[in-house]
Short mmCIF file of C-alpha atoms in Angstrom, two decimals:
data_model
loop_
_atom_site.label_atom_id
_atom_site.label_comp_id
_atom_site.label_asym_id
_atom_site.label_seq_id
_atom_site.Cartn_x
_atom_site.Cartn_y
_atom_site.Cartn_z
CA MET A 41 -0.15 -0.34 0.17
CA THR A 42 1.73 3.18 -0.81
CA ALA A 43 1.59 5.65 1.73
CA GLU A 44 -0.41 9.06 1.56
CA LYS A 45 1.63 12.09 1.01
CA PRO A 46 1.96 14.78 3.47
CA GLY A 47 0.87 18.11 3.67
CA PHE A 48 2.74 20.92 1.25
CA GLU A 49 3.84 22.82 4.49
CA ALA A 50 4.66 19.76 5.97
CA ALA A 51 6.67 17.90 3.00
CA ALA A 52 8.44 21.90 2.82
CA LEU A 53 9.31 21.38 6.02
CA MET A 54 10.67 17.64 5.31
CA ALA A 55 12.44 18.94 2.24
CA LEU A 56 14.69 21.74 3.76
CA GLU A 57 15.46 19.16 6.50
CA GLU A 58 16.60 16.96 4.17
CA HIS A 59 18.86 19.51 1.64
CA TYR A 60 19.52 22.78 3.30
CA PRO A 61 19.08 22.22 6.69
CA ASP A 62 21.44 25.32 7.39
CA CYS A 63 19.44 27.36 5.18
CA VAL A 64 18.36 31.04 6.90
CA CYS A 65 14.66 30.54 5.51
CA ALA A 66 12.71 29.61 2.73
CA ILE A 67 8.83 30.61 0.65
CA ALA A 68 7.22 27.34 -0.28
CA ALA A 69 4.79 28.70 -3.70
CA GLY A 70 3.09 27.17 -6.23
CA SER A 71 0.17 26.42 -7.65
CA VAL A 72 -0.03 23.97 -5.12
CA LEU A 73 -0.62 26.95 -2.34
CA ARG A 74 -2.89 29.04 -5.01
CA GLY A 75 -5.25 25.27 -4.98
CA GLU A 76 -4.51 24.95 -8.83
CA ALA A 77 -2.45 21.83 -8.58
CA THR A 78 -3.09 18.54 -10.21
CA GLU A 79 -1.44 15.38 -9.43
CA LYS A 80 1.68 16.36 -11.59
CA SER A 81 2.44 19.51 -9.53
CA ASP A 82 5.68 20.40 -8.32
CA ILE A 83 6.39 23.36 -5.11
CA ASP A 84 8.78 25.83 -5.37
CA MET A 85 10.68 26.72 -2.60
CA VAL A 86 12.75 29.50 -2.85
CA VAL A 87 16.03 28.86 -0.51
CA LEU A 88 17.61 32.00 1.75
CA TYR A 89 20.73 32.07 3.00
CA GLY A 90 23.15 35.03 4.19
CA ASP A 91 25.70 36.92 2.55
CA ASP A 92 28.09 34.77 2.41
CA PHE A 93 26.88 32.01 1.02
CA THR A 94 27.98 31.76 -2.81
CA ASP A 95 26.57 28.64 -4.37
CA ILE A 96 23.61 30.18 -5.78
CA HIS A 97 22.08 27.20 -7.93
CA ARG A 98 18.75 25.54 -8.82
CA PHE A 99 17.84 21.76 -7.74
CA SER A 100 15.42 19.67 -8.52
CA ALA A 101 14.29 16.51 -6.05
CA VAL A 102 11.66 14.55 -4.84
CA VAL A 103 10.83 14.26 -1.32
CA ALA A 104 8.01 12.47 0.58
CA GLY A 105 6.10 12.05 -2.82
CA TRP A 106 5.98 15.73 -3.73
CA PRO A 107 8.48 17.39 -6.56
CA PHE A 108 10.46 19.92 -5.60
CA GLU A 109 12.26 22.67 -7.44
CA PHE A 110 14.47 24.53 -5.26
CA PHE A 111 15.60 28.28 -6.14
CA VAL A 112 18.94 28.60 -3.34
CA HIS A 113 19.75 32.02 -3.14
CA ASN A 114 21.07 34.98 -0.62
CA ALA A 115 19.31 38.24 -1.21
CA GLN A 116 22.33 40.02 -3.38
CA ALA A 117 21.43 36.80 -6.13
CA GLN A 118 17.61 36.71 -5.30
CA ASP A 119 17.70 40.80 -5.99
CA TYR A 120 18.77 39.94 -9.63
CA PHE A 121 16.91 37.51 -10.46
CA MET A 122 14.29 39.33 -9.48
CA ASP A 123 15.42 42.18 -11.61
CA ARG A 124 16.08 40.31 -14.56
CA ASP A 125 12.44 39.26 -14.42
CA ARG A 126 11.42 43.13 -14.02
CA GLN A 127 13.75 43.17 -17.01
CA ARG A 128 11.52 40.87 -19.17
CA GLY A 129 8.26 41.65 -17.73
CA MET A 130 7.29 38.62 -15.65
CA CYS A 131 6.57 38.95 -11.89
CA VAL A 132 8.06 34.98 -11.01
CA MET A 133 10.37 35.39 -8.54
CA MET A 134 8.73 38.66 -7.16
CA ASP A 135 5.55 36.50 -7.17
CA MET A 136 7.03 33.88 -5.59
CA ILE A 137 8.94 35.62 -2.56
CA ALA A 138 5.30 38.12 -2.69
CA ASN A 139 2.50 35.86 -2.13
CA GLY A 140 4.84 32.06 -0.95
CA ARG A 141 4.27 30.88 2.44
CA ILE A 142 7.76 31.94 4.78
CA LEU A 143 8.76 28.92 6.69
CA PRO A 144 9.51 29.24 9.66
CA GLU A 145 7.00 32.00 9.62
CA ASN A 146 8.05 36.06 9.97
CA ALA A 147 11.63 34.89 9.28
CA PRO A 148 13.09 38.73 9.38
CA LEU A 149 15.40 38.31 6.26
CA ALA A 150 12.23 36.54 4.16
CA LEU A 151 10.10 39.76 5.04
CA ALA A 152 12.70 42.37 4.38
CA GLN A 153 12.97 40.35 0.43
CA ARG A 154 9.29 40.16 0.28
CA ALA A 155 9.28 43.54 0.58
CA LYS A 156 11.33 44.34 -1.87
CA ALA A 157 9.36 42.20 -4.19
CA GLU A 158 5.87 43.21 -3.25
CA LYS A 159 7.52 46.72 -4.04
CA LEU A 160 8.88 46.06 -7.32
CA ILE A 161 5.50 43.97 -8.68
CA ALA A 162 3.31 47.43 -6.84
CA ALA A 163 5.83 49.71 -9.50
CA GLY A 164 5.38 47.58 -12.23
CA PRO A 165 7.29 46.68 -16.12
CA ASP A 166 9.33 48.95 -17.92
CA PRO A 167 6.81 50.85 -20.17
CA LEU A 168 7.67 49.52 -23.87
CA THR A 169 9.60 52.09 -25.62
CA GLU A 170 7.95 53.16 -28.78
CA THR A 171 10.56 51.05 -30.82
CA GLU A 172 9.57 48.18 -28.65
CA ILE A 173 6.15 48.38 -29.67
CA GLU A 174 6.67 49.25 -33.69
CA ASP A 175 8.79 45.81 -33.48
CA ARG A 176 6.62 43.64 -31.71
CA ARG A 177 3.28 45.22 -34.31
CA TYR A 178 5.72 44.00 -37.38
CA PHE A 179 6.95 40.14 -35.72
CA ILE A 180 3.25 39.70 -34.83
CA THR A 181 2.07 40.68 -38.61
CA ASP A 182 4.87 38.24 -39.82
CA THR A 183 3.52 35.44 -37.61
CA LEU A 184 -0.04 36.37 -38.70
CA ASP A 185 1.35 36.45 -42.53
CA ASP A 186 2.73 33.05 -41.83
CA LEU A 187 -0.25 30.93 -40.31
CA ASP A 188 -2.13 32.85 -43.18
CA THR A 189 -0.51 30.37 -45.75
CA CYS A 190 0.56 27.18 -43.43
CA LYS A 191 -0.33 24.04 -44.82
CA ALA A 192 1.87 21.28 -42.89
CA ALA A 193 0.23 20.96 -39.54
CA LEU A 194 3.76 20.63 -37.51
CA ASP A 195 3.83 24.09 -39.62
CA MET A 196 0.27 25.40 -37.89
CA TYR A 197 1.37 23.85 -34.91
CA GLY A 198 4.88 25.77 -34.32
CA THR A 199 3.02 29.08 -35.48
CA LEU A 200 0.02 28.61 -33.66
CA ALA A 201 2.56 28.32 -30.30
CA ASN A 202 5.01 31.18 -31.25
CA LEU A 203 1.23 33.86 -31.96
CA TYR A 204 -0.41 32.87 -28.87
CA ASN A 205 3.27 34.34 -26.99
CA GLN A 206 3.58 37.05 -29.58
CA LEU A 207 -0.47 38.59 -28.62
CA GLY A 208 -1.03 37.71 -25.28
CA ASP A 209 2.51 38.93 -24.16
CA PHE A 210 2.10 42.40 -26.60
CA TYR A 211 -1.65 43.43 -25.00
CA LEU A 212 0.02 42.68 -21.30
CA ARG A 213 3.17 45.15 -21.75
CA ALA A 214 1.56 47.65 -24.08
CA GLN A 215 -0.50 48.14 -21.54
CA GLY A 216 2.02 48.55 -19.00
CA LYS A 217 1.05 45.31 -17.03
CA TRP A 218 3.02 42.01 -16.04
CA SER A 219 3.17 39.42 -18.48
CA GLY A 220 4.36 35.55 -18.21
CA HIS A 221 4.82 32.87 -20.59
CA GLY A 222 3.45 29.62 -21.53
CA LYS A 223 0.63 28.83 -19.04
CA ALA A 224 1.21 31.15 -16.57
CA LEU A 225 0.36 33.33 -19.40
CA GLY A 226 -2.81 31.98 -19.65
CA ARG A 227 -3.68 32.67 -16.11
CA ILE A 228 -2.26 36.41 -16.26
CA LEU A 229 -4.82 37.49 -18.98
CA ARG A 230 -7.61 35.55 -17.30
CA ARG A 231 -6.86 37.66 -13.77
CA GLU A 232 -6.61 40.83 -15.93
CA ASP A 233 -9.31 40.48 -18.16
CA ALA A 234 -11.87 36.89 -18.09
CA ALA A 235 -13.45 37.73 -21.52
CA LEU A 236 -9.95 38.55 -23.54
CA ALA A 237 -8.95 35.22 -22.07
CA ALA A 238 -12.17 33.55 -23.29
CA GLU A 239 -11.55 35.10 -26.85
CA PHE A 240 -8.07 33.59 -26.68
CA GLU A 241 -9.10 29.87 -25.89
CA GLN A 242 -12.00 30.02 -28.28
CA ALA A 243 -9.88 31.55 -31.01
CA PHE A 244 -6.53 29.44 -30.64
CA THR A 245 -9.45 25.94 -30.72
CA ALA A 246 -10.51 26.75 -33.93
CA ALA A 247 -7.14 27.74 -35.59
CA TYR A 248 -5.95 24.36 -34.39
CA GLY A 249 -9.14 22.98 -35.83
CA ARG A 250 -7.74 24.52 -39.24
CA ASP A 251 -10.77 27.87 -38.50
CA TYR A 252 -7.93 30.85 -39.14
CA ALA A 253 -10.75 33.49 -39.06
CA PRO A 254 -10.97 33.88 -34.96
CA VAL A 255 -7.51 34.08 -34.77
CA MET A 256 -6.80 36.09 -37.36
CA ALA A 257 -9.53 38.54 -35.51
CA LEU A 258 -8.12 38.70 -32.89
CA GLY A 259 -4.60 39.25 -33.62
CA GLU A 260 -6.18 42.70 -35.47
CA LYS A 261 -8.07 43.62 -32.37
CA ILE A 262 -4.60 43.63 -30.39
CA LEU A 263 -2.90 45.62 -32.31
CA ALA A 264 -5.84 48.20 -33.52
CA PRO A 265 -5.75 50.46 -30.39
CA TYR A 266 -1.47 50.71 -31.50
CA GLY A 267 -1.67 51.28 -35.42
CA GLY A 268 -2.24 47.81 -36.58
CA ARG A 269 -0.48 45.55 -38.47
CA CYS A 270 3.08 47.07 -39.33
CA PHE A 271 5.95 45.85 -42.18
CA ALA A 272 6.69 48.41 -45.62
CA GLY A 273 9.04 50.37 -44.52
CA LEU A 274 10.03 49.26 -41.64
CA LYS A 275 14.21 49.70 -41.13
CA ARG A 276 16.34 48.67 -38.22
CA ALA A 277 20.14 49.23 -38.16
CA ALA A 278 21.96 46.45 -37.41
CA SER A 279 24.60 45.63 -34.88
CA GLY A 280 28.48 46.86 -35.66
CA ASP A 281 29.95 43.93 -34.14
CA TRP A 282 29.71 42.65 -37.72
CA ARG A 283 32.54 44.75 -37.93
CA SER A 284 34.90 43.12 -35.63
CA PHE A 285 33.98 39.30 -36.73
CA GLY A 286 36.86 37.68 -38.64
CA LYS A 287 39.72 40.02 -37.18
CA GLU A 288 42.32 39.33 -35.41
CA THR A 289 42.49 40.87 -32.05
CA GLY A 290 45.39 41.05 -29.26
#
């Protein structure tokens, strides 16, 4: 008979004792805490050490039947990863720190990191520049055109996967909102605009059945407030790095 898995918090404490018994504190996060877990869900565990700790790493393990993803940091490293996510317009690490379960409760270091994460989340991502908006319109236009001429099924699958992330990310970032990737993008869309998220689901479901009209209309709708499709006349200067390619240095 298979033993019943312990609750996530008990499992988290067991995992810390087994793998990081000398850590200062930790923050457990993920779909389990949001009440959205499936039988395959893991527990994200942000593990914090003092400033002299330098073995910054990511590690996967199974403890008491629970899969764990450990993100092992000191405060400086964690600040770095939060800033890297901020630059991408995605609050992955920030969300874990701001909304996870602190272990032990009220640990000062975790609370200090949470305050930083909450401040970054509230400030929002950097707004897209006019050039970034134009570039994204261009790439979405190109993907819509690719889809319109897709014949092979594999080409269609790849194009739709690319378009889903392009449209969802552009819709959110152009409004100054945090974005996501893959399934996290869908979760954010549902939270920010449930009606549009439903439109995404209907349009992409139809598209995978070779009915592209709804997803084309969705693309036009998302692009329209920013000037619509973009192609003719777009020019971008290449990096000057080519000038040093192939030349001897020293």
